[in-house]
Amino acid sequence: MARLRVGVLISGRGSNLQALIDAAADPRYPAEIVHVISNNAAAAGLARAERAGIAHSALPHPSRAAFAAAADAALRQSGAELVALAGFMRILDDSFVAAWRDRLINIHPSLLPAFPGLHAQRQALGAGVKIAGCTVHFVRSAVDSGPIIAQAAVPVLVDDDVESLARRILAAEHRLYPMAVRLYAEGRLRISDDRVAILGAPAAAGVLFNPSPAC
Ligand code: GRF
Protein backbone atom coordinates (compact mmCIF):
# COMPACT_ATOMS: atom_id res chain seq x y z
CA MET A 1 0.00 0.00 0.00
CA ALA A 2 1.43 3.40 -0.98
CA ARG A 3 1.60 5.68 2.01
CA LEU A 4 0.42 9.28 1.88
CA ARG A 5 3.40 11.61 1.43
CA VAL A 6 3.36 14.36 4.07
CA GLY A 7 5.43 17.53 4.27
CA VAL A 8 5.74 19.17 7.68
CA LEU A 9 6.40 22.87 8.36
CA ILE A 10 7.93 23.80 11.71
CA SER A 11 9.56 26.72 13.46
CA GLY A 12 10.86 25.29 16.72
CA ARG A 13 10.82 22.39 19.16
CA GLY A 14 9.07 19.93 16.88
CA SER A 15 7.41 17.70 19.46
CA ASN A 16 4.33 17.32 17.24
CA LEU A 17 6.64 16.52 14.34
CA GLN A 18 8.16 13.85 16.59
CA ALA A 19 4.71 12.41 17.31
CA LEU A 20 4.15 12.11 13.55
CA ILE A 21 7.61 10.59 13.02
CA ASP A 22 6.91 8.05 15.76
CA ALA A 23 3.51 7.15 14.30
CA ALA A 24 4.99 6.74 10.82
CA ALA A 25 7.69 4.43 12.19
CA ASP A 26 5.00 1.76 12.17
CA PRO A 27 4.85 0.46 8.59
CA ARG A 28 1.09 -0.02 8.96
CA TYR A 29 0.60 3.74 9.50
CA PRO A 30 -0.83 5.04 6.20
CA ALA A 31 1.36 8.17 5.95
CA GLU A 32 5.07 8.94 5.80
CA ILE A 33 6.93 12.20 6.26
CA VAL A 34 8.87 13.07 3.15
CA HIS A 35 10.19 16.55 3.93
CA VAL A 36 10.46 18.83 6.96
CA ILE A 37 10.79 22.55 6.31
CA SER A 38 11.64 25.18 8.91
CA ASN A 39 11.71 28.93 8.58
CA ASN A 40 14.24 28.89 11.42
CA ALA A 41 17.61 27.20 10.90
CA ALA A 42 18.02 26.72 14.67
CA ALA A 43 14.75 24.80 15.12
CA ALA A 44 15.24 21.71 17.29
CA GLY A 45 12.74 19.95 15.06
CA LEU A 46 15.29 19.88 12.23
CA ALA A 47 17.52 17.65 14.35
CA ARG A 48 14.56 15.34 14.91
CA ALA A 49 14.13 15.03 11.14
CA GLU A 50 17.86 14.43 10.74
CA ARG A 51 17.81 11.66 13.38
CA ALA A 52 14.88 10.02 11.64
CA GLY A 53 16.62 10.19 8.25
CA ILE A 54 13.99 12.52 6.80
CA ALA A 55 14.85 15.15 4.19
CA HIS A 56 14.78 18.59 5.77
CA SER A 57 15.52 22.17 4.87
CA ALA A 58 15.73 25.54 6.56
CA LEU A 59 14.34 28.15 4.21
CA PRO A 60 14.91 31.86 4.74
CA HIS A 61 11.87 34.04 5.24
CA PRO A 62 12.77 37.31 3.52
CA SER A 63 9.08 37.86 2.79
CA ARG A 64 5.88 35.84 2.99
CA ALA A 65 5.70 35.48 -0.76
CA ALA A 66 9.33 34.38 -1.16
CA PHE A 67 9.06 31.80 1.62
CA ALA A 68 5.79 30.49 0.19
CA ALA A 69 7.29 30.07 -3.28
CA ALA A 70 10.36 28.25 -1.95
CA ALA A 71 8.34 26.02 0.39
CA ASP A 72 5.87 25.22 -2.37
CA ALA A 73 8.68 24.23 -4.74
CA ALA A 74 10.39 22.04 -2.12
CA LEU A 75 7.12 20.33 -1.19
CA ARG A 76 6.20 19.61 -4.80
CA GLN A 77 9.67 18.29 -5.49
CA SER A 78 9.35 15.86 -2.59
CA GLY A 79 5.97 14.71 -3.88
CA ALA A 80 4.10 15.88 -0.78
CA GLU A 81 0.36 15.26 -0.98
CA LEU A 82 -0.50 16.79 2.40
CA VAL A 83 1.19 19.60 4.32
CA ALA A 84 1.00 19.57 8.11
CA LEU A 85 1.86 22.71 10.07
CA ALA A 86 3.40 21.70 13.39
CA GLY A 87 4.33 24.75 15.41
CA PHE A 88 4.93 26.82 12.29
CA MET A 89 4.93 30.34 13.68
CA ARG A 90 4.65 32.47 10.54
CA ILE A 91 1.56 33.45 8.64
CA LEU A 92 1.51 31.69 5.28
CA ASP A 93 1.02 33.66 2.13
CA ASP A 94 -2.51 33.47 0.72
CA SER A 95 -1.11 32.01 -2.51
CA PHE A 96 0.27 29.03 -0.56
CA VAL A 97 -2.98 28.55 1.38
CA ALA A 98 -4.92 28.60 -1.89
CA ALA A 99 -2.54 26.25 -3.70
CA TRP A 100 -2.76 23.67 -0.89
CA ARG A 101 -6.43 24.18 -0.06
CA ASP A 102 -7.89 21.10 1.63
CA ARG A 103 -4.40 19.55 1.63
CA LEU A 104 -3.03 21.84 4.38
CA ILE A 105 -3.71 21.19 8.07
CA ASN A 106 -2.67 22.77 11.37
CA ILE A 107 -2.72 21.91 15.04
CA HIS A 108 -3.61 24.59 17.57
CA PRO A 109 -3.56 24.33 21.38
CA SER A 110 -7.15 25.40 22.04
CA LEU A 111 -10.65 24.24 21.36
CA LEU A 112 -11.17 26.45 18.31
CA PRO A 113 -12.88 28.75 17.55
CA ALA A 114 -12.00 29.82 21.11
CA PHE A 115 -8.58 31.38 21.60
CA PRO A 116 -7.00 31.61 18.14
CA GLY A 117 -3.62 33.26 17.77
CA LEU A 118 -0.65 33.36 20.10
CA HIS A 119 -0.63 32.18 23.73
CA ALA A 120 -3.80 30.12 23.47
CA GLN A 121 -3.15 28.43 26.81
CA ARG A 122 -2.71 31.80 28.55
CA GLN A 123 -5.90 33.01 26.89
CA ALA A 124 -7.74 29.94 28.22
CA LEU A 125 -6.45 30.48 31.76
CA GLY A 126 -7.33 34.16 31.56
CA ALA A 127 -10.87 33.37 30.47
CA GLY A 128 -11.29 30.96 33.36
CA VAL A 129 -12.51 28.08 31.21
CA LYS A 130 -12.73 24.74 32.99
CA ILE A 131 -12.05 22.65 29.90
CA ALA A 132 -9.29 23.35 27.38
CA GLY A 133 -7.82 21.30 24.57
CA CYS A 134 -6.48 21.22 21.06
CA THR A 135 -7.77 21.24 17.50
CA VAL A 136 -6.60 19.92 14.15
CA HIS A 137 -8.14 21.81 11.25
CA PHE A 138 -7.81 22.50 7.56
CA VAL A 139 -6.14 25.85 6.99
CA ARG A 140 -7.93 28.88 5.54
CA SER A 141 -6.37 32.30 5.27
CA ALA A 142 -7.61 33.78 8.58
CA VAL A 143 -5.30 32.77 11.45
CA ASP A 144 -6.28 29.45 13.10
CA SER A 145 -9.45 29.18 11.07
CA GLY A 146 -10.78 26.47 8.81
CA PRO A 147 -12.88 23.30 8.91
CA ILE A 148 -12.28 21.36 12.11
CA ILE A 149 -11.12 17.77 11.72
CA ALA A 150 -10.69 16.63 15.33
CA GLN A 151 -10.43 17.98 18.85
CA ALA A 152 -9.30 16.67 22.23
CA ALA A 153 -10.36 18.16 25.57
CA VAL A 154 -8.48 18.28 28.89
CA PRO A 155 -9.53 19.75 32.23
CA VAL A 156 -8.05 22.99 33.54
CA LEU A 157 -6.97 22.33 37.12
CA VAL A 158 -7.23 24.89 39.92
CA ASP A 159 -3.50 25.24 40.41
CA ASP A 160 -2.60 25.28 36.71
CA ASP A 161 -0.18 27.80 35.34
CA VAL A 162 0.53 28.30 31.64
CA GLU A 163 3.28 25.65 31.69
CA SER A 164 1.27 22.90 33.39
CA LEU A 165 -1.77 23.51 31.19
CA ALA A 166 0.39 23.63 28.06
CA ARG A 167 1.98 20.28 29.03
CA ARG A 168 -1.42 18.64 29.47
CA ILE A 169 -2.68 20.00 26.16
CA LEU A 170 0.56 19.03 24.40
CA ALA A 171 0.21 15.41 25.52
CA ALA A 172 -3.23 15.42 23.88
CA GLU A 173 -1.81 17.07 20.74
CA HIS A 174 0.70 14.26 20.36
CA ARG A 175 -2.16 11.76 20.18
CA LEU A 176 -4.56 13.90 18.15
CA TYR A 177 -2.28 14.93 15.28
CA PRO A 178 -1.22 11.41 14.23
CA MET A 179 -4.87 10.37 14.44
CA ALA A 180 -6.03 13.25 12.21
CA VAL A 181 -3.29 12.59 9.64
CA ARG A 182 -4.27 8.92 9.62
CA LEU A 183 -7.92 9.79 8.95
CA TYR A 184 -6.85 12.05 6.10
CA ALA A 185 -4.55 9.37 4.68
CA GLU A 186 -7.32 6.82 4.85
CA GLY A 187 -9.46 9.11 2.69
CA ARG A 188 -12.10 9.40 5.38
CA LEU A 189 -12.54 13.18 5.53
CA ARG A 190 -15.26 14.95 3.55
CA ILE A 191 -15.46 18.74 3.64
CA SER A 192 -18.72 20.39 2.86
CA ASP A 193 -20.01 23.78 3.94
CA ASP A 194 -16.72 24.28 5.80
CA ARG A 195 -17.49 21.36 8.06
CA VAL A 196 -15.73 18.01 8.08
CA ALA A 197 -17.55 14.70 8.14
CA ILE A 198 -15.49 11.66 9.06
CA LEU A 199 -16.49 8.40 7.44
CA GLY A 200 -16.85 5.44 9.74
CA ALA A 201 -15.70 7.18 12.90
CA PRO A 202 -17.70 6.47 16.01
CA ALA A 203 -18.12 9.57 18.19
CA ALA A 204 -16.34 9.45 21.53
CA ALA A 205 -18.58 8.32 24.34
CA GLY A 206 -19.03 10.00 27.69
CA VAL A 207 -18.88 13.49 29.10
CA LEU A 208 -15.87 15.31 30.50
CA PHE A 209 -17.01 17.24 33.57
CA ASN A 210 -14.81 19.74 35.35
CA PRO A 211 -15.13 19.84 38.28
CA SER A 212 -15.96 16.19 38.64
CA PRO A 213 -19.66 15.46 39.11
CA ALA A 214 -18.59 13.96 42.47
CA CYS A 215 -17.98 17.49 43.83
C1 GRF B 1 1.99 23.33 19.74
O1 GRF B 1 1.36 23.66 20.95
C2 GRF B 1 1.08 23.54 18.57
O2 GRF B 1 -0.27 23.28 18.87
C3 GRF B 1 1.26 25.02 18.29
O3 GRF B 1 2.62 25.25 18.51
C4 GRF B 1 3.14 24.28 19.43
C5 GRF B 1 4.27 23.60 18.73
O4 GRF B 1 4.96 22.72 19.57
N1 GRF B 1 0.79 25.35 16.98
P1 GRF B 1 6.00 21.69 18.94
O5 GRF B 1 6.99 22.51 18.13
O6 GRF B 1 5.23 20.74 18.07
O7 GRF B 1 6.65 21.02 20.10
XYZ file of N, CA and C and ligand atoms in Angstrom:
659
model
N 0.854 -1.205 0.000
C 0.000 0.000 0.000
C 0.885 1.249 0.000
N 0.643 2.162 -0.959
C 1.428 3.396 -0.979
C 0.981 4.272 0.192
N 1.949 4.810 0.882
C 1.603 5.675 2.009
C 1.479 7.121 1.526
N 0.601 7.864 2.207
C 0.423 9.281 1.876
C 1.723 10.024 2.174
N 2.150 10.862 1.260
C 3.395 11.612 1.433
C 3.091 12.956 2.088
N 3.683 13.176 3.256
C 3.363 14.357 4.068
C 4.590 15.243 4.207
N 4.404 16.538 3.960
C 5.430 17.528 4.266
C 5.049 18.231 5.553
N 6.033 18.550 6.393
C 5.742 19.171 7.682
C 6.497 20.496 7.767
N 5.791 21.549 8.170
C 6.402 22.871 8.364
C 6.508 23.161 9.853
N 7.691 23.528 10.295
C 7.929 23.798 11.710
C 8.671 25.128 11.871
N 8.715 25.568 13.135
C 9.556 26.725 13.464
C 10.445 26.462 14.670
N 10.155 25.417 15.437
C 10.861 25.290 16.715
C 11.054 23.865 17.178
N 10.581 23.631 18.405
C 10.820 22.394 19.165
C 10.491 21.116 18.392
N 9.375 21.099 17.718
C 9.070 19.932 16.880
C 8.556 18.715 17.619
N 7.904 18.900 18.756
C 7.407 17.701 19.458
C 6.210 17.089 18.721
N 5.408 17.905 18.050
C 4.326 17.323 17.238
C 4.901 16.622 15.997
N 5.938 17.212 15.421
C 6.641 16.519 14.340
C 7.108 15.151 14.830
N 7.668 15.119 16.036
C 8.159 13.849 16.586
C 7.025 12.842 16.728
N 5.859 13.315 17.169
C 4.714 12.406 17.311
C 4.348 11.806 15.948
N 4.437 12.620 14.899
C 4.149 12.109 13.549
C 5.243 11.149 13.078
N 6.494 11.489 13.378
C 7.606 10.592 13.018
C 7.418 9.244 13.710
N 7.066 9.295 14.993
C 6.905 8.047 15.759
C 5.754 7.219 15.199
N 4.652 7.892 14.852
C 3.507 7.154 14.296
C 3.911 6.489 12.980
N 4.635 7.245 12.148
C 4.989 6.739 10.817
C 6.069 5.657 10.880
N 6.688 5.492 12.045
C 7.691 4.425 12.187
C 7.035 3.061 12.086
N 5.741 3.007 12.325
C 4.998 1.762 12.172
C 4.638 1.621 10.687
N 5.111 0.582 10.033
C 4.845 0.463 8.588
C 3.363 0.365 8.251
N 2.539 0.051 9.240
C 1.088 -0.022 8.964
C 0.442 1.361 8.981
N 1.156 2.367 9.492
C 0.605 3.735 9.497
C 0.509 4.211 8.046
N -0.626 4.805 7.633
C -0.834 5.044 6.204
C -0.172 6.311 5.655
N 0.693 6.955 6.424
C 1.356 8.173 5.948
C 2.842 8.116 6.298
N 3.639 8.816 5.495
C 5.070 8.936 5.800
C 5.470 10.398 5.620
N 6.479 10.808 6.371
C 6.931 12.198 6.258
C 8.069 12.240 5.255
N 7.884 13.058 4.226
C 8.875 13.071 3.151
C 9.777 14.297 3.191
N 9.344 15.346 3.882
C 10.185 16.547 3.927
C 9.754 17.408 5.116
N 10.730 17.898 5.861
C 10.463 18.826 6.961
C 11.097 20.159 6.590
N 10.300 21.220 6.665
C 10.787 22.552 6.311
C 10.639 23.463 7.524
N 11.695 24.206 7.812
C 11.639 25.177 8.906
C 11.976 26.563 8.373
N 11.334 27.556 8.920
C 11.708 28.932 8.582
C 12.859 29.393 9.478
N 13.254 28.517 10.415
C 14.239 28.890 11.423
C 15.319 27.809 11.437
N 16.531 28.190 11.043
C 17.610 27.203 10.903
C 17.983 26.573 12.240
N 17.641 27.246 13.355
C 18.022 26.718 14.670
C 16.924 25.848 15.282
N 15.869 25.566 14.543
C 14.748 24.804 15.117
C 15.198 23.411 15.553
N 14.867 23.046 16.794
C 15.238 21.712 17.294
C 14.573 20.621 16.471
N 13.446 20.936 15.876
C 12.744 19.948 15.061
C 13.559 19.473 13.862
N 14.460 20.309 13.363
C 15.290 19.884 12.228
C 16.191 18.727 12.626
N 16.680 18.758 13.872
C 17.523 17.650 14.353
C 16.695 16.378 14.493
N 15.429 16.530 14.821
C 14.555 15.337 14.907
C 14.412 14.695 13.526
N 14.238 15.550 12.503
C 14.129 15.029 11.136
C 15.434 14.333 10.744
N 16.526 14.990 11.062
C 17.861 14.430 10.743
C 18.021 13.042 11.383
N 17.683 12.952 12.673
C 17.815 11.663 13.380
C 16.950 10.582 12.746
N 15.806 10.998 12.227
C 14.883 10.019 11.642
C 15.203 9.750 10.174
N 16.239 10.409 9.656
C 16.621 10.185 8.254
C 15.633 10.785 7.266
N 14.988 11.876 7.665
C 13.986 12.520 6.799
C 14.602 13.766 6.170
N 14.349 13.956 4.867
C 14.849 15.154 4.187
C 14.329 16.396 4.893
N 15.197 17.380 5.046
C 14.776 18.588 5.769
C 15.507 19.792 5.223
N 14.859 20.951 5.301
C 15.521 22.171 4.873
C 15.103 23.335 5.740
N 16.033 24.249 5.931
C 15.728 25.539 6.558
C 15.660 26.542 5.421
N 14.506 27.178 5.286
C 14.341 28.149 4.207
C 14.262 29.540 4.804
N 14.981 30.492 4.232
C 14.913 31.859 4.740
C 13.515 32.428 4.532
N 13.206 33.448 5.320
C 11.868 34.041 5.243
C 12.012 35.537 4.974
N 12.571 35.887 3.798
C 12.766 37.313 3.515
C 11.440 38.038 3.385
N 10.430 37.301 2.907
C 9.076 37.855 2.795
C 8.144 36.659 2.758
N 6.860 36.926 3.049
C 5.876 35.844 2.990
C 5.841 35.180 1.628
N 5.855 36.022 0.590
C 5.705 35.479 -0.765
C 6.925 34.649 -1.150
N 8.119 35.117 -0.781
C 9.332 34.381 -1.155
C 9.395 33.052 -0.413
N 9.050 33.066 0.879
C 9.060 31.804 1.623
C 8.047 30.834 1.018
N 6.854 31.355 0.721
C 5.790 30.491 0.192
C 6.226 29.845 -1.116
N 6.869 30.619 -1.986
C 7.288 30.072 -3.276
C 8.340 28.985 -3.074
N 9.296 29.243 -2.173
C 10.357 28.253 -1.950
C 9.804 26.997 -1.283
N 8.919 27.178 -0.304
C 8.343 26.021 0.386
C 7.494 25.210 -0.591
N 6.726 25.901 -1.389
C 5.872 25.219 -2.371
C 6.724 24.380 -3.325
N 7.809 24.964 -3.806
C 8.679 24.234 -4.741
C 9.278 23.005 -4.062
N 9.753 23.171 -2.827
C 10.386 22.042 -2.123
C 9.369 20.938 -1.853
N 8.158 21.330 -1.494
C 7.120 20.331 -1.190
C 6.723 19.569 -2.451
N 6.568 20.293 -3.541
C 6.196 19.614 -4.796
C 7.303 18.674 -5.239
N 8.546 19.140 -5.082
C 9.672 18.291 -5.492
C 9.712 17.000 -4.690
N 9.306 17.081 -3.418
C 9.345 15.865 -2.586
C 8.078 15.029 -2.775
N 7.182 15.500 -3.621
C 5.970 14.712 -3.882
C 4.970 14.751 -2.741
N 5.039 15.794 -1.916
C 4.101 15.881 -0.785
C 2.665 15.972 -1.302
N 1.786 15.241 -0.626
C 0.361 15.259 -0.981
C -0.448 15.986 0.085
N 0.136 16.099 1.270
C -0.500 16.789 2.397
C 0.589 17.587 3.095
N 0.243 18.789 3.557
C 1.194 19.597 4.322
C 0.627 19.782 5.725
N 1.428 19.437 6.721
C 0.996 19.570 8.113
C 1.834 20.659 8.782
N 1.168 21.680 9.300
C 1.862 22.707 10.069
C 1.974 22.191 11.505
N 3.185 22.225 12.034
C 3.399 21.700 13.389
C 4.254 22.703 14.149
N 3.583 23.703 14.729
C 4.330 24.748 15.412
C 5.026 25.656 14.413
N 4.393 25.888 13.282
C 4.930 26.824 12.291
C 4.412 28.205 12.665
N 5.329 29.111 12.997
C 4.933 30.345 13.681
C 4.813 31.562 12.771
N 4.814 31.348 11.461
C 4.645 32.471 10.542
C 3.307 32.348 9.844
N 2.774 33.477 9.444
C 1.556 33.449 8.640
C 1.937 33.070 7.213
N 1.212 32.131 6.647
C 1.514 31.688 5.283
C 0.849 32.613 4.274
N 1.561 32.836 3.195
C 1.022 33.664 2.125
C -0.281 33.064 1.591
N -1.219 33.936 1.248
C -2.510 33.466 0.716
C -2.334 32.552 -0.503
N -1.312 32.833 -1.305
C -1.107 32.011 -2.514
C -0.822 30.563 -2.118
N -0.062 30.381 -1.028
C 0.265 29.031 -0.559
C -0.988 28.351 -0.009
N -1.750 29.106 0.792
C -2.977 28.546 1.380
C -3.947 28.123 0.278
N -4.011 28.939 -0.787
C -4.923 28.599 -1.885
C -4.411 27.387 -2.664
N -3.100 27.347 -2.909
C -2.537 26.249 -3.703
C -2.715 24.904 -2.996
N -2.682 24.913 -1.667
C -2.762 23.671 -0.892
C -4.125 23.505 -0.216
N -5.106 24.237 -0.680
C -6.431 24.183 -0.059
C -6.920 22.742 0.087
N -7.379 22.439 1.264
C -7.886 21.101 1.631
C -6.799 20.029 1.639
N -5.536 20.475 1.488
C -4.397 19.551 1.633
C -3.394 20.158 2.612
N -3.878 21.095 3.439
C -3.034 21.838 4.379
C -3.739 21.841 5.728
N -3.066 21.295 6.754
C -3.707 21.193 8.073
C -2.798 21.788 9.142
N -3.394 22.120 10.271
C -2.670 22.766 11.369
C -3.152 22.177 12.684
N -2.283 22.247 13.682
C -2.721 21.911 15.044
C -2.568 23.144 15.917
N -3.589 23.394 16.750
C -3.610 24.594 17.575
C -3.987 24.188 19.003
N -3.329 24.772 20.000
C -3.557 24.330 21.381
C -4.761 24.993 22.059
N -5.899 24.980 21.388
C -7.146 25.395 22.042
C -8.287 24.689 21.355
N -9.441 24.760 21.992
C -10.649 24.238 21.358
C -11.192 25.355 20.476
N -10.712 25.401 19.238
C -11.171 26.452 18.309
C -12.678 26.334 18.103
N -13.411 27.431 17.874
C -12.884 28.752 17.546
C -12.507 29.595 18.759
N -12.479 29.038 19.961
C -12.001 29.818 21.107
C -10.470 29.961 21.024
N -9.998 31.124 21.375
C -8.576 31.384 21.598
C -7.662 31.112 20.402
N -7.963 31.693 19.246
C -7.003 31.614 18.140
C -5.803 32.512 18.445
N -4.770 32.359 17.651
C -3.620 33.260 17.772
C -2.616 32.784 18.803
N -1.749 33.704 19.199
C -0.654 33.364 20.105
C -1.163 33.133 21.525
N -0.395 32.367 22.289
C -0.625 32.178 23.730
C -2.031 31.670 24.031
N -2.442 30.649 23.294
C -3.801 30.115 23.474
C -4.014 29.602 24.894
N -2.981 28.987 25.462
C -3.153 28.430 26.810
C -3.322 29.561 27.828
N -2.560 30.641 27.643
C -2.709 31.802 28.546
C -4.090 32.428 28.378
N -4.549 32.486 27.145
C -5.900 33.015 26.894
C -6.944 32.156 27.616
N -6.771 30.831 27.573
C -7.744 29.936 28.215
C -7.740 30.144 29.730
N -6.538 30.239 30.311
C -6.454 30.476 31.762
C -7.078 31.814 32.113
N -6.802 32.817 31.300
C -7.327 34.161 31.561
C -8.839 34.204 31.488
N -9.407 33.376 30.617
C -10.868 33.368 30.468
C -11.535 32.527 31.556
N -10.728 31.757 32.274
C -11.292 30.957 33.359
C -12.066 29.731 32.894
N -11.796 29.269 31.674
C -12.513 28.077 31.212
C -12.101 26.871 32.056
N -13.006 25.927 32.181
C -12.728 24.735 32.992
C -12.265 23.572 32.126
N -12.486 23.688 30.830
C -12.045 22.653 29.897
C -11.302 23.340 28.757
N -10.103 22.822 28.473
C -9.290 23.353 27.379
C -9.008 22.202 26.414
N -8.097 22.408 25.481
C -7.821 21.297 24.571
C -7.068 21.735 23.344
N -7.197 20.937 22.291
C -6.479 21.218 21.059
C -7.339 20.820 19.865
N -6.979 21.385 18.723
C -7.774 21.236 17.498
C -6.859 20.980 16.314
N -7.230 20.040 15.464
C -6.601 19.918 14.145
C -7.625 20.364 13.116
N -7.188 21.246 12.223
C -8.140 21.808 11.254
C -7.470 22.031 9.907
N -8.292 22.055 8.855
C -7.810 22.499 7.556
C -7.539 23.993 7.640
N -6.571 24.459 6.888
C -6.142 25.854 6.991
C -6.859 26.713 5.944
N -7.412 27.815 6.413
C -7.934 28.883 5.544
C -7.111 30.129 5.857
N -7.348 31.221 5.123
C -6.369 32.305 5.272
C -6.455 33.052 6.601
N -7.597 33.112 7.269
C -7.609 33.776 8.581
C -6.866 32.886 9.592
N -6.151 33.520 10.510
C -5.303 32.771 11.451
C -6.132 31.766 12.262
N -5.650 30.522 12.311
C -6.277 29.452 13.103
C -7.764 29.278 12.770
N -8.069 29.418 11.500
C -9.450 29.177 11.073
C -9.451 28.069 10.022
N -10.623 27.492 9.837
C -10.782 26.467 8.814
C -11.532 25.282 9.366
N -12.046 24.429 8.479
C -12.877 23.297 8.909
C -12.168 22.402 9.928
N -12.861 22.121 11.004
C -12.276 21.365 12.114
C -12.345 19.867 11.828
N -11.206 19.216 11.969
C -11.121 17.770 11.724
C -11.328 16.993 13.026
N -10.624 17.391 14.074
C -10.695 16.626 15.329
C -10.263 17.519 16.482
N -10.797 17.220 17.648
C -10.432 17.976 18.853
C -10.251 17.011 20.021
N -9.436 17.425 20.984
C -9.298 16.669 22.232
C -9.413 17.669 23.374
N -10.104 17.265 24.436
C -10.355 18.164 25.570
C -9.613 17.673 26.811
N -9.123 18.606 27.595
C -8.484 18.283 28.886
C -9.033 19.247 29.936
N -9.064 18.828 31.198
C -9.530 19.745 32.230
C -8.484 20.809 32.545
N -8.944 21.972 32.968
C -8.053 22.992 33.536
C -8.122 22.812 35.047
N -6.982 22.605 35.684
C -6.965 22.335 37.125
C -6.759 23.626 37.908
N -7.235 23.628 39.163
C -7.227 24.889 39.924
C -5.853 25.506 40.074
N -4.828 24.655 40.199
C -3.501 25.242 40.411
C -2.681 25.297 39.116
N -3.348 25.206 37.978
C -2.602 25.279 36.713
C -1.948 26.638 36.511
N -0.746 26.587 35.936
C -0.184 27.797 35.336
C -0.046 27.503 33.836
N 0.470 28.484 33.096
C 0.527 28.297 31.642
C 1.313 27.031 31.292
N 2.425 26.797 32.037
C 3.279 25.645 31.693
C 2.562 24.326 31.941
N 1.899 24.203 33.075
C 1.267 22.904 33.387
C 0.089 22.651 32.439
N -0.660 23.700 32.127
C -1.774 23.512 31.191
C -1.241 23.178 29.794
N -0.187 23.881 29.395
C 0.387 23.626 28.058
C 0.892 22.186 27.962
N 1.486 21.679 29.048
C 1.975 20.281 29.034
C 0.829 19.296 28.848
N -0.270 19.554 29.571
C -1.416 18.635 29.472
C -2.022 18.678 28.064
N -2.138 19.883 27.519
C -2.681 20.002 26.157
C -1.733 19.347 25.149
N -0.421 19.566 25.351
C 0.559 19.029 24.400
C 0.506 17.499 24.346
N 0.306 16.878 25.503
C 0.214 15.408 25.522
C -0.982 14.965 24.670
N -2.063 15.736 24.721
C -3.229 15.416 23.885
C -2.912 15.686 22.406
N -2.185 16.766 22.133
C -1.812 17.069 20.738
C -1.053 15.904 20.110
N -0.159 15.320 20.912
C 0.697 14.259 20.365
C -0.103 13.010 20.007
N -1.282 12.875 20.573
C -2.161 11.761 20.181
C -3.095 12.185 19.050
N -3.546 13.444 19.111
C -4.557 13.902 18.146
C -3.996 14.054 16.730
N -2.777 14.610 16.627
C -2.276 14.933 15.281
C -2.053 13.661 14.445
N -1.375 12.648 15.024
C -1.223 11.412 14.226
C -2.565 10.785 13.861
N -3.546 10.924 14.736
C -4.875 10.372 14.435
C -5.506 11.121 13.257
N -5.421 12.444 13.280
C -6.027 13.251 12.215
C -5.334 12.984 10.873
N -4.015 12.876 10.893
C -3.291 12.587 9.642
C -3.682 11.202 9.135
N -3.847 10.263 10.036
C -4.270 8.918 9.618
C -5.643 8.974 8.943
N -6.577 9.701 9.541
C -7.924 9.795 8.951
C -7.855 10.409 7.553
N -7.022 11.442 7.421
C -6.852 12.055 6.097
C -6.282 11.025 5.118
N -5.230 10.331 5.564
C -4.546 9.375 4.682
C -5.474 8.238 4.281
N -6.382 7.899 5.159
C -7.324 6.822 4.852
C -8.470 7.303 3.958
N -8.446 8.577 3.597
C -9.464 9.115 2.692
C -10.830 9.211 3.348
N -10.831 9.457 4.659
C -12.103 9.397 5.377
C -12.684 10.764 5.715
N -12.045 11.842 5.214
C -12.537 13.184 5.531
C -13.291 13.758 4.339
N -14.458 14.296 4.599
C -15.257 14.952 3.547
C -15.582 16.356 4.031
N -15.170 17.363 3.253
C -15.457 18.744 3.635
C -16.669 19.212 2.860
N -17.663 19.700 3.582
C -18.724 20.389 2.862
C -19.270 21.477 3.775
N -19.529 22.645 3.152
C -20.006 23.781 3.936
C -19.043 24.151 5.054
N -17.743 23.973 4.804
C -16.721 24.275 5.802
C -16.868 23.453 7.083
N -17.476 22.316 6.949
C -17.495 21.363 8.059
C -16.965 20.031 7.556
N -16.364 19.267 8.472
C -15.733 18.008 8.077
C -16.554 16.845 8.609
N -16.945 15.961 7.707
C -17.552 14.699 8.135
C -16.476 13.631 8.055
N -16.493 12.723 9.021
C -15.490 11.659 9.059
C -16.203 10.333 8.843
N -15.801 9.644 7.776
C -16.485 8.396 7.438
C -16.103 7.303 8.430
N -17.097 6.622 8.911
C -16.853 5.441 9.735
C -16.141 5.712 11.036
N -16.363 6.878 11.624
C -15.699 7.179 12.900
C -16.746 7.287 13.995
N -16.753 6.356 14.915
C -17.699 6.475 16.006
C -17.358 7.695 16.868
N -18.373 8.433 17.297
C -18.116 9.570 18.186
C -17.631 9.044 19.525
N -16.812 9.841 20.196
C -16.342 9.455 21.528
C -17.542 9.389 22.466
N -17.477 8.455 23.389
C -18.575 8.321 24.340
C -18.246 9.105 25.609
N -19.278 9.433 26.372
C -19.030 10.000 27.692
C -18.992 11.506 27.695
N -18.879 12.052 28.895
C -18.881 13.493 29.096
C -17.704 13.837 29.994
N -16.936 14.840 29.621
C -15.868 15.308 30.502
C -16.415 16.448 31.345
N -16.578 16.199 32.656
C -17.014 17.244 33.574
C -15.799 17.857 34.248
N -15.833 19.134 34.500
C -14.814 19.741 35.354
C -15.450 20.918 36.086
N -15.622 20.905 37.411
C -15.128 19.841 38.279
C -15.891 18.538 38.085
N -15.348 17.506 38.726
C -15.963 16.192 38.643
C -17.388 16.249 39.194
N -18.290 15.474 38.594
C -19.664 15.456 39.114
C -19.724 14.957 40.563
N -18.614 14.423 41.074
C -18.587 13.960 42.465
C -18.408 15.124 43.445
N -18.321 16.378 42.930
C -17.981 17.488 43.825
C -19.156 17.824 44.760
C 1.988 23.326 19.744
O 1.362 23.656 20.952
C 1.078 23.543 18.571
O -0.272 23.281 18.869
C 1.259 25.017 18.294
O 2.620 25.249 18.509
C 3.138 24.278 19.426
C 4.267 23.598 18.728
O 4.955 22.718 19.565
N 0.789 25.347 16.979
P 5.997 21.690 18.936
O 6.986 22.513 18.128
O 5.227 20.736 18.070
O 6.647 21.022 20.101
